[in-house]
Amino acid sequence: MTEPTPIAIVGAAGRMGTSLLEEAARRPDLRVVAAVVTPEWTGPDHLGPDQVPVFRSIPDLDEAAPRVVIDFTSPAAAIQVARFCAGTHRALVSGTTGLDDADLQELRRCAASAPTVWASNFSVGVNLLEALVEQATAAFGPEAEVEIFEAHHRHKVDAPSGTALTLGHAVARARGTSLESIARFTHQGHAGPRDPAEVGFQVLRGGDIVGEHSVWFCAHGERLELSHRATDRGIFARGALRAARWAASASPGFYSMRDVLSGPSTPAPASS
Ligand code: NAD
């Protein structure tokens, strides 16, 4: 039997980190060797069902020798993790959202030295939704106006969600334009008639909603609604772990979850 792939989880004490530790404990092909928390951490020295040792800083990770680092933290920490992975040639799987253009550019720069999978949503369903949204946008053409709805729990800090923006980018791609030129984030007051070319975003925050996304295609005489509801954070964790397994044997480069779902990765040359 092949050895399990050693992985580290950064943000291990958070909601996603906790779910990742639980899901990883069920997989014989992965072994979590480090649970990374902030230096201020005053909790236990081991976390999760497998009692993984806690590390209080990202550079300390080196001594645990993970092959893949999984990051679900904040934009600032995600960049720190990406630089660590590039410097040590370790694969990175990042699900952190709220990254701006400069952050994403830095992630791509780091990916030249280490295989990097970044996804605003690691669920299989949402990645299928993205493909369906692209297809529906192309099929309707200018006939349908597009509105994107998203709802999340009260603790979520960025809006619209990274997933809603990814779906917006799918619409823009199918129309051969950029999301920046067609996105509309607010409707208030005497806003005037709707511009048919724009993509509207509606955001709701409350309670413990794990994540809901709907894309409406409003045409004259018909409406298509494509929806996804996450009811268990485990779907993101399982997707990220699947991506970790995939990234462990990938060549350096910047990848999406759609790359992961489309089949085995291209292995890095034996010399690297
Ligand atoms: P959370 O606040 O519960 O957890 C984040 C954790 O990261 C916290 O424990 C925090 O202390 C820790 N952290 C911050 N900086 C750190 C550092 N430098 N070193 C170590 N730990 C650090 O948040 P969450 O709900 O787990 O979400 C985390 C991120 O993942 C958010 O950006 C969220 O939007 C995103 N998310 C993505 C997906 C996806 O599928 N891509 C799914 C759910 C959440």
mmCIF file of C-alpha atoms and ligand atoms in Angstrom:
data_model
loop_
_atom_site.group_PDB
_atom_site.id
_atom_site.type_symbol
_atom_site.label_atom_id
_atom_site.label_comp_id
_atom_site.label_asym_id
_atom_site.label_seq_id
_atom_site.Cartn_x
_atom_site.Cartn_y
_atom_site.Cartn_z
ATOM 1 C CA MET A 1 0.000 0.000 0.000
ATOM 2 C CA THR A 2 1.287 3.530 -0.844
ATOM 3 C CA GLU A 3 2.193 5.859 2.014
ATOM 4 C CA PRO A 4 -0.470 8.453 2.943
ATOM 5 C CA THR A 5 0.264 11.992 1.687
ATOM 6 C CA PRO A 6 1.355 14.268 4.554
ATOM 7 C CA ILE A 7 -0.700 17.482 4.657
ATOM 8 C CA ALA A 8 -0.888 20.579 6.866
ATOM 9 C CA ILE A 9 -4.030 22.585 7.629
ATOM 10 C CA VAL A 10 -3.674 26.344 8.178
ATOM 11 C CA GLY A 11 -6.640 27.889 9.993
ATOM 12 C CA ALA A 12 -7.114 24.566 11.794
ATOM 13 C CA ALA A 13 -9.124 26.067 14.674
ATOM 14 C CA GLY A 14 -11.677 27.746 12.370
ATOM 15 C CA ARG A 15 -14.985 26.404 11.051
ATOM 16 C CA MET A 16 -13.414 24.978 7.879
ATOM 17 C CA GLY A 17 -10.258 23.850 9.688
ATOM 18 C CA THR A 18 -12.351 21.828 12.137
ATOM 19 C CA SER A 19 -14.297 20.220 9.300
ATOM 20 C CA LEU A 20 -11.041 19.443 7.410
ATOM 21 C CA LEU A 21 -9.539 17.718 10.458
ATOM 22 C CA GLU A 22 -12.705 15.595 10.825
ATOM 23 C CA GLU A 23 -12.914 14.640 7.138
ATOM 24 C CA ALA A 24 -9.157 13.960 6.822
ATOM 25 C CA ALA A 25 -9.317 11.551 9.781
ATOM 26 C CA ARG A 26 -11.650 9.360 7.645
ATOM 27 C CA ARG A 27 -9.201 9.120 4.717
ATOM 28 C CA PRO A 28 -6.445 6.498 4.741
ATOM 29 C CA ASP A 29 -4.659 8.198 1.795
ATOM 30 C CA LEU A 30 -3.946 11.451 3.691
ATOM 31 C CA ARG A 31 -2.233 12.120 7.022
ATOM 32 C CA VAL A 32 -2.482 15.527 8.707
ATOM 33 C CA VAL A 33 0.952 16.312 10.160
ATOM 34 C CA ALA A 34 0.338 19.899 11.312
ATOM 35 C CA ALA A 35 -2.633 21.982 12.478
ATOM 36 C CA VAL A 36 -1.640 25.649 12.141
ATOM 37 C CA VAL A 37 -3.270 28.286 14.352
ATOM 38 C CA THR A 38 -2.414 31.926 15.154
ATOM 39 C CA PRO A 39 0.394 32.782 17.643
ATOM 40 C CA GLU A 40 -2.309 33.990 20.095
ATOM 41 C CA TRP A 41 -3.815 30.472 20.337
ATOM 42 C CA THR A 42 -4.389 29.419 23.963
ATOM 43 C CA GLY A 43 -6.286 26.183 23.239
ATOM 44 C CA PRO A 44 -4.972 22.593 23.332
ATOM 45 C CA ASP A 45 -1.667 21.529 21.736
ATOM 46 C CA HIS A 46 -3.396 18.862 19.617
ATOM 47 C CA LEU A 47 -6.544 19.195 17.463
ATOM 48 C CA GLY A 48 -9.077 16.943 15.721
ATOM 49 C CA PRO A 49 -9.993 13.255 16.010
ATOM 50 C CA ASP A 50 -6.383 12.252 15.158
ATOM 51 C CA GLN A 51 -4.921 14.659 17.749
ATOM 52 C CA VAL A 52 -2.759 16.507 15.219
ATOM 53 C CA PRO A 53 0.084 18.619 16.730
ATOM 54 C CA VAL A 54 -0.600 22.379 16.784
ATOM 55 C CA PHE A 55 1.865 24.839 15.171
ATOM 56 C CA ARG A 56 1.625 28.545 16.007
ATOM 57 C CA SER A 57 3.384 29.976 12.943
ATOM 58 C CA ILE A 58 3.501 29.264 9.215
ATOM 59 C CA PRO A 59 7.345 29.073 8.857
ATOM 60 C CA ASP A 60 7.438 26.448 11.669
ATOM 61 C CA LEU A 61 5.524 24.150 9.306
ATOM 62 C CA ASP A 62 8.752 23.239 7.589
ATOM 63 C CA GLU A 63 9.711 20.861 10.403
ATOM 64 C CA ALA A 64 6.460 18.872 9.919
ATOM 65 C CA ALA A 65 7.416 18.374 6.222
ATOM 66 C CA PRO A 66 3.913 18.401 4.675
ATOM 67 C CA ARG A 67 3.711 17.677 0.958
ATOM 68 C CA VAL A 68 0.531 19.774 0.604
ATOM 69 C CA VAL A 69 -0.635 22.766 2.657
ATOM 70 C CA ILE A 70 -4.367 23.495 2.885
ATOM 71 C CA ASP A 71 -5.324 27.070 3.745
ATOM 72 C CA PHE A 72 -8.740 28.346 4.887
ATOM 73 C CA THR A 73 -7.905 31.583 6.722
ATOM 74 C CA SER A 74 -7.917 35.268 5.710
ATOM 75 C CA PRO A 75 -6.462 37.038 2.644
ATOM 76 C CA ALA A 76 -3.363 38.219 4.582
ATOM 77 C CA ALA A 77 -2.622 34.729 5.919
ATOM 78 C CA ALA A 78 -3.356 33.097 2.535
ATOM 79 C CA ILE A 79 -0.636 35.206 0.884
ATOM 80 C CA GLN A 80 1.817 34.308 3.655
ATOM 81 C CA VAL A 81 1.011 30.606 3.115
ATOM 82 C CA ALA A 82 1.401 30.936 -0.680
ATOM 83 C CA ARG A 83 4.865 32.530 -0.246
ATOM 84 C CA PHE A 84 5.856 29.755 2.172
ATOM 85 C CA CYS A 85 4.738 27.078 -0.324
ATOM 86 C CA ALA A 86 6.541 28.774 -3.234
ATOM 87 C CA GLY A 87 9.737 29.083 -1.172
ATOM 88 C CA THR A 88 9.662 25.451 -0.042
ATOM 89 C CA HIS A 89 8.132 23.942 -3.246
ATOM 90 C CA ARG A 90 5.136 22.504 -1.432
ATOM 91 C CA ALA A 91 1.724 22.189 -3.087
ATOM 92 C CA LEU A 92 -1.002 24.578 -1.912
ATOM 93 C CA VAL A 93 -4.775 24.194 -1.784
ATOM 94 C CA SER A 94 -6.430 27.467 -0.802
ATOM 95 C CA GLY A 95 -10.110 28.145 -0.251
ATOM 96 C CA THR A 96 -9.723 31.572 1.332
ATOM 97 C CA THR A 97 -12.094 34.145 -0.174
ATOM 98 C CA GLY A 98 -12.163 37.946 -0.103
ATOM 99 C CA LEU A 99 -8.864 38.101 -2.050
ATOM 100 C CA ASP A 100 -8.473 41.251 -4.174
ATOM 101 C CA ASP A 101 -6.881 41.373 -7.646
ATOM 102 C CA ALA A 102 -3.396 42.018 -6.213
ATOM 103 C CA ASP A 103 -3.754 39.004 -3.865
ATOM 104 C CA LEU A 104 -4.826 36.741 -6.725
ATOM 105 C CA GLN A 105 -1.923 38.004 -8.830
ATOM 106 C CA GLU A 106 0.484 37.153 -5.984
ATOM 107 C CA LEU A 107 -1.080 33.678 -5.673
ATOM 108 C CA ARG A 108 -0.520 33.148 -9.409
ATOM 109 C CA ARG A 109 3.102 34.370 -9.104
ATOM 110 C CA CYS A 110 3.742 31.895 -6.265
ATOM 111 C CA ALA A 111 2.077 29.125 -8.313
ATOM 112 C CA ALA A 112 4.983 29.277 -10.776
ATOM 113 C CA SER A 113 7.065 27.529 -8.058
ATOM 114 C CA ALA A 114 4.436 25.283 -6.432
ATOM 115 C CA PRO A 115 1.245 23.615 -7.712
ATOM 116 C CA THR A 116 -1.636 25.757 -6.408
ATOM 117 C CA VAL A 117 -5.341 24.972 -6.455
ATOM 118 C CA TRP A 118 -7.454 27.985 -5.502
ATOM 119 C CA ALA A 119 -11.244 27.796 -5.515
ATOM 120 C CA SER A 120 -13.871 30.081 -4.013
ATOM 121 C CA ASN A 121 -15.972 26.945 -3.591
ATOM 122 C CA PHE A 122 -14.737 23.343 -3.361
ATOM 123 C CA SER A 123 -18.116 21.615 -3.685
ATOM 124 C CA VAL A 124 -18.715 19.431 -6.729
ATOM 125 C CA GLY A 125 -22.232 20.887 -7.110
ATOM 126 C CA VAL A 126 -21.096 24.517 -7.288
ATOM 127 C CA ASN A 127 -18.427 23.691 -9.828
ATOM 128 C CA LEU A 128 -21.109 22.038 -11.979
ATOM 129 C CA LEU A 129 -23.305 25.103 -11.398
ATOM 130 C CA GLU A 130 -20.522 27.326 -12.760
ATOM 131 C CA ALA A 131 -20.384 25.283 -15.990
ATOM 132 C CA LEU A 132 -24.207 25.323 -16.303
ATOM 133 C CA VAL A 133 -24.298 29.109 -15.766
ATOM 134 C CA GLU A 134 -21.784 29.590 -18.564
ATOM 135 C CA GLN A 135 -23.858 27.334 -20.834
ATOM 136 C CA ALA A 136 -27.172 29.053 -19.996
ATOM 137 C CA THR A 137 -25.678 32.529 -20.501
ATOM 138 C CA ALA A 138 -24.447 31.572 -23.957
ATOM 139 C CA ALA A 139 -27.779 29.921 -24.863
ATOM 140 C CA PHE A 140 -29.983 32.849 -23.759
ATOM 141 C CA GLY A 141 -27.675 35.524 -25.185
ATOM 142 C CA PRO A 142 -29.102 39.037 -24.741
ATOM 143 C CA GLU A 143 -32.629 37.549 -24.258
ATOM 144 C CA ALA A 144 -32.221 37.102 -20.493
ATOM 145 C CA GLU A 145 -31.160 39.372 -17.663
ATOM 146 C CA VAL A 146 -29.022 37.655 -15.024
ATOM 147 C CA GLU A 147 -29.353 38.058 -11.237
ATOM 148 C CA ILE A 148 -27.167 36.234 -8.689
ATOM 149 C CA PHE A 149 -28.415 35.600 -5.129
ATOM 150 C CA GLU A 150 -26.335 34.360 -2.244
ATOM 151 C CA ALA A 151 -27.038 33.714 1.457
ATOM 152 C CA HIS A 152 -24.560 32.826 4.234
ATOM 153 C CA HIS A 153 -24.270 32.615 8.033
ATOM 154 C CA ARG A 154 -23.957 35.734 10.170
ATOM 155 C CA HIS A 155 -20.163 35.327 10.681
ATOM 156 C CA LYS A 156 -19.146 35.612 7.021
ATOM 157 C CA VAL A 157 -16.998 38.732 6.547
ATOM 158 C CA ASP A 158 -16.810 39.235 2.756
ATOM 159 C CA ALA A 159 -19.673 40.061 0.371
ATOM 160 C CA PRO A 160 -20.746 39.104 -2.197
ATOM 161 C CA SER A 161 -19.369 35.635 -1.549
ATOM 162 C CA GLY A 162 -16.374 34.434 -3.552
ATOM 163 C CA THR A 163 -18.698 31.859 -5.128
ATOM 164 C CA ALA A 164 -21.198 34.517 -6.242
ATOM 165 C CA LEU A 165 -18.321 36.439 -7.868
ATOM 166 C CA THR A 166 -17.055 33.238 -9.533
ATOM 167 C CA LEU A 167 -20.549 32.701 -10.971
ATOM 168 C CA GLY A 168 -20.525 36.344 -12.131
ATOM 169 C CA HIS A 169 -17.193 35.731 -13.883
ATOM 170 C CA ALA A 170 -18.756 32.697 -15.618
ATOM 171 C CA VAL A 171 -21.528 34.958 -16.996
ATOM 172 C CA ALA A 172 -18.964 37.552 -18.104
ATOM 173 C CA ARG A 173 -16.807 34.881 -19.775
ATOM 174 C CA ALA A 174 -19.774 33.557 -21.761
ATOM 175 C CA ARG A 175 -20.539 37.131 -22.899
ATOM 176 C CA GLY A 176 -16.922 37.822 -23.819
ATOM 177 C CA THR A 177 -16.580 40.671 -21.332
ATOM 178 C CA SER A 178 -15.260 41.378 -17.821
ATOM 179 C CA LEU A 179 -17.342 41.104 -14.663
ATOM 180 C CA GLU A 180 -16.103 44.558 -13.557
ATOM 181 C CA SER A 181 -17.831 46.161 -16.545
ATOM 182 C CA ILE A 182 -21.248 44.518 -15.966
ATOM 183 C CA ALA A 183 -21.555 43.886 -12.188
ATOM 184 C CA ARG A 184 -24.141 45.835 -10.199
ATOM 185 C CA PHE A 185 -23.978 45.496 -6.421
ATOM 186 C CA THR A 186 -26.689 47.854 -5.177
ATOM 187 C CA HIS A 187 -30.249 48.758 -6.001
ATOM 188 C CA GLN A 188 -31.600 51.603 -3.908
ATOM 189 C CA GLY A 189 -33.756 54.693 -4.310
ATOM 190 C CA HIS A 190 -34.813 55.937 -7.747
ATOM 191 C CA ALA A 191 -32.424 53.607 -9.566
ATOM 192 C CA GLY A 192 -34.092 53.851 -12.993
ATOM 193 C CA PRO A 193 -34.838 50.959 -15.359
ATOM 194 C CA ARG A 194 -32.568 47.954 -15.401
ATOM 195 C CA ASP A 195 -29.677 47.876 -17.847
ATOM 196 C CA PRO A 196 -30.166 44.492 -19.633
ATOM 197 C CA ALA A 197 -26.397 43.957 -19.833
ATOM 198 C CA GLU A 198 -25.738 44.189 -16.102
ATOM 199 C CA VAL A 199 -25.430 41.264 -13.670
ATOM 200 C CA GLY A 200 -27.099 42.017 -10.345
ATOM 201 C CA PHE A 201 -25.879 40.644 -6.992
ATOM 202 C CA GLN A 202 -28.187 40.148 -3.998
ATOM 203 C CA VAL A 203 -26.673 39.288 -0.617
ATOM 204 C CA LEU A 204 -28.273 37.926 2.563
ATOM 205 C CA ARG A 205 -26.519 37.242 5.908
ATOM 206 C CA GLY A 206 -28.066 35.447 8.882
ATOM 207 C CA GLY A 207 -28.140 32.539 11.294
ATOM 208 C CA ASP A 208 -26.183 29.416 10.431
ATOM 209 C CA ILE A 209 -26.779 29.234 6.648
ATOM 210 C CA VAL A 210 -23.853 27.199 5.261
ATOM 211 C CA GLY A 211 -24.094 28.650 1.741
ATOM 212 C CA GLU A 212 -26.828 29.132 -0.892
ATOM 213 C CA HIS A 213 -26.429 30.418 -4.437
ATOM 214 C CA SER A 214 -29.026 30.943 -7.163
ATOM 215 C CA VAL A 215 -28.643 32.365 -10.632
ATOM 216 C CA TRP A 216 -31.792 33.617 -12.351
ATOM 217 C CA PHE A 217 -32.062 34.049 -16.099
ATOM 218 C CA CYS A 218 -35.058 36.352 -16.566
ATOM 219 C CA ALA A 219 -36.279 36.321 -20.171
ATOM 220 C CA HIS A 220 -39.563 37.546 -21.637
ATOM 221 C CA GLY A 221 -42.136 34.821 -20.868
ATOM 222 C CA GLU A 222 -39.809 32.422 -19.020
ATOM 223 C CA ARG A 223 -37.307 32.261 -16.178
ATOM 224 C CA LEU A 224 -34.601 29.696 -15.535
ATOM 225 C CA GLU A 225 -33.361 29.339 -11.931
ATOM 226 C CA LEU A 226 -30.168 27.394 -11.258
ATOM 227 C CA SER A 227 -29.623 26.842 -7.530
ATOM 228 C CA HIS A 228 -27.220 25.176 -5.162
ATOM 229 C CA ARG A 229 -27.685 24.715 -1.410
ATOM 230 C CA ALA A 230 -24.889 23.591 0.882
ATOM 231 C CA THR A 231 -26.220 22.061 4.096
ATOM 232 C CA ASP A 232 -22.972 20.646 5.477
ATOM 233 C CA ARG A 233 -19.525 22.317 5.521
ATOM 234 C CA GLY A 234 -18.115 18.802 4.951
ATOM 235 C CA ILE A 235 -18.678 19.188 1.185
ATOM 236 C CA PHE A 236 -16.053 21.961 1.000
ATOM 237 C CA ALA A 237 -13.646 20.017 3.207
ATOM 238 C CA ARG A 238 -14.046 16.816 1.144
ATOM 239 C CA GLY A 239 -13.504 18.808 -2.074
ATOM 240 C CA ALA A 240 -10.372 20.490 -0.661
ATOM 241 C CA LEU A 241 -8.965 17.110 0.440
ATOM 242 C CA ARG A 242 -9.645 15.684 -3.025
ATOM 243 C CA ALA A 243 -7.784 18.723 -4.437
ATOM 244 C CA ALA A 244 -4.883 18.086 -2.003
ATOM 245 C CA ARG A 245 -4.507 14.531 -3.231
ATOM 246 C CA TRP A 246 -4.588 15.821 -6.842
ATOM 247 C CA ALA A 247 -2.101 18.658 -6.174
ATOM 248 C CA ALA A 248 0.387 16.313 -4.471
ATOM 249 C CA SER A 249 1.446 14.970 -7.863
ATOM 250 C CA ALA A 250 0.839 18.062 -10.026
ATOM 251 C CA SER A 251 3.409 20.265 -11.762
ATOM 252 C CA PRO A 252 3.720 23.884 -10.593
ATOM 253 C CA GLY A 253 0.871 26.027 -11.940
ATOM 254 C CA PHE A 254 -2.359 27.754 -10.962
ATOM 255 C CA TYR A 255 -5.342 25.398 -11.019
ATOM 256 C CA SER A 256 -9.088 25.516 -10.325
ATOM 257 C CA MET A 257 -11.414 22.907 -8.838
ATOM 258 C CA ARG A 258 -12.639 22.280 -12.373
ATOM 259 C CA ASP A 259 -9.111 21.066 -13.218
ATOM 260 C CA VAL A 260 -9.261 18.730 -10.215
ATOM 261 C CA LEU A 261 -12.663 17.341 -11.237
ATOM 262 C CA SER A 262 -11.616 16.838 -14.844
ATOM 263 C CA GLY A 263 -9.164 14.043 -14.020
ATOM 264 C CA PRO A 264 -5.708 13.090 -12.763
ATOM 265 C CA SER A 265 -3.064 15.821 -12.543
ATOM 266 C CA THR A 266 -0.024 15.937 -14.810
ATOM 267 C CA PRO A 267 2.824 14.772 -12.572
ATOM 268 C CA ALA A 268 5.801 16.992 -11.941
ATOM 269 C CA PRO A 269 8.985 15.751 -13.673
ATOM 270 C CA ALA A 270 10.954 13.341 -11.488
ATOM 271 C CA SER A 271 13.838 15.832 -11.141
ATOM 272 C CA SER A 272 11.694 18.559 -9.474
HETATM 273 P P1 NAD B 1 -13.111 31.025 10.466
HETATM 274 O O1 NAD B 1 -13.022 32.465 10.877
HETATM 275 O O2 NAD B 1 -13.998 30.109 11.242
HETATM 276 O O3 NAD B 1 -11.643 30.366 10.431
HETATM 277 C C1 NAD B 1 -10.500 31.011 9.951
HETATM 278 C C2 NAD B 1 -9.371 30.617 10.890
HETATM 279 O O4 NAD B 1 -8.122 31.051 10.333
HETATM 280 C C3 NAD B 1 -9.494 31.260 12.283
HETATM 281 O O5 NAD B 1 -9.383 30.242 13.285
HETATM 282 C C4 NAD B 1 -8.278 32.199 12.350
HETATM 283 O O6 NAD B 1 -7.723 32.326 13.661
HETATM 284 C C5 NAD B 1 -7.316 31.457 11.420
HETATM 285 N N1 NAD B 1 -6.189 32.264 10.953
HETATM 286 C C6 NAD B 1 -6.182 33.550 10.501
HETATM 287 N N2 NAD B 1 -4.915 33.927 10.218
HETATM 288 C C7 NAD B 1 -4.111 32.855 10.495
HETATM 289 C C8 NAD B 1 -2.708 32.626 10.411
HETATM 290 N N3 NAD B 1 -1.859 33.580 9.993
HETATM 291 N N4 NAD B 1 -2.215 31.419 10.778
HETATM 292 C C9 NAD B 1 -3.043 30.447 11.220
HETATM 293 N N5 NAD B 1 -4.398 30.606 11.332
HETATM 294 C C10 NAD B 1 -4.915 31.802 10.962
HETATM 295 O O7 NAD B 1 -13.545 31.066 8.929
HETATM 296 P P2 NAD B 1 -14.056 29.848 8.022
HETATM 297 O O8 NAD B 1 -15.553 29.845 7.961
HETATM 298 O O9 NAD B 1 -13.327 28.602 8.388
HETATM 299 O O10 NAD B 1 -13.572 30.356 6.587
HETATM 300 C C11 NAD B 1 -12.219 30.619 6.298
HETATM 301 C C12 NAD B 1 -12.097 31.096 4.860
HETATM 302 O O11 NAD B 1 -12.519 30.061 3.973
HETATM 303 C C13 NAD B 1 -12.980 32.321 4.524
HETATM 304 O O12 NAD B 1 -12.305 33.135 3.590
HETATM 305 C C14 NAD B 1 -14.216 31.681 3.884
HETATM 306 O O13 NAD B 1 -14.928 32.556 3.035
HETATM 307 C C15 NAD B 1 -13.550 30.576 3.115
HETATM 308 N N6 NAD B 1 -14.425 29.442 2.760
HETATM 309 C C16 NAD B 1 -14.181 28.899 1.531
HETATM 310 C C17 NAD B 1 -14.887 27.788 1.123
HETATM 311 C C18 NAD B 1 -14.528 27.155 -0.201
HETATM 312 O O14 NAD B 1 -15.115 26.116 -0.576
HETATM 313 N N7 NAD B 1 -13.557 27.731 -0.929
HETATM 314 C C19 NAD B 1 -15.865 27.222 1.960
HETATM 315 C C20 NAD B 1 -16.094 27.802 3.201
HETATM 316 C C21 NAD B 1 -15.348 28.911 3.600
#
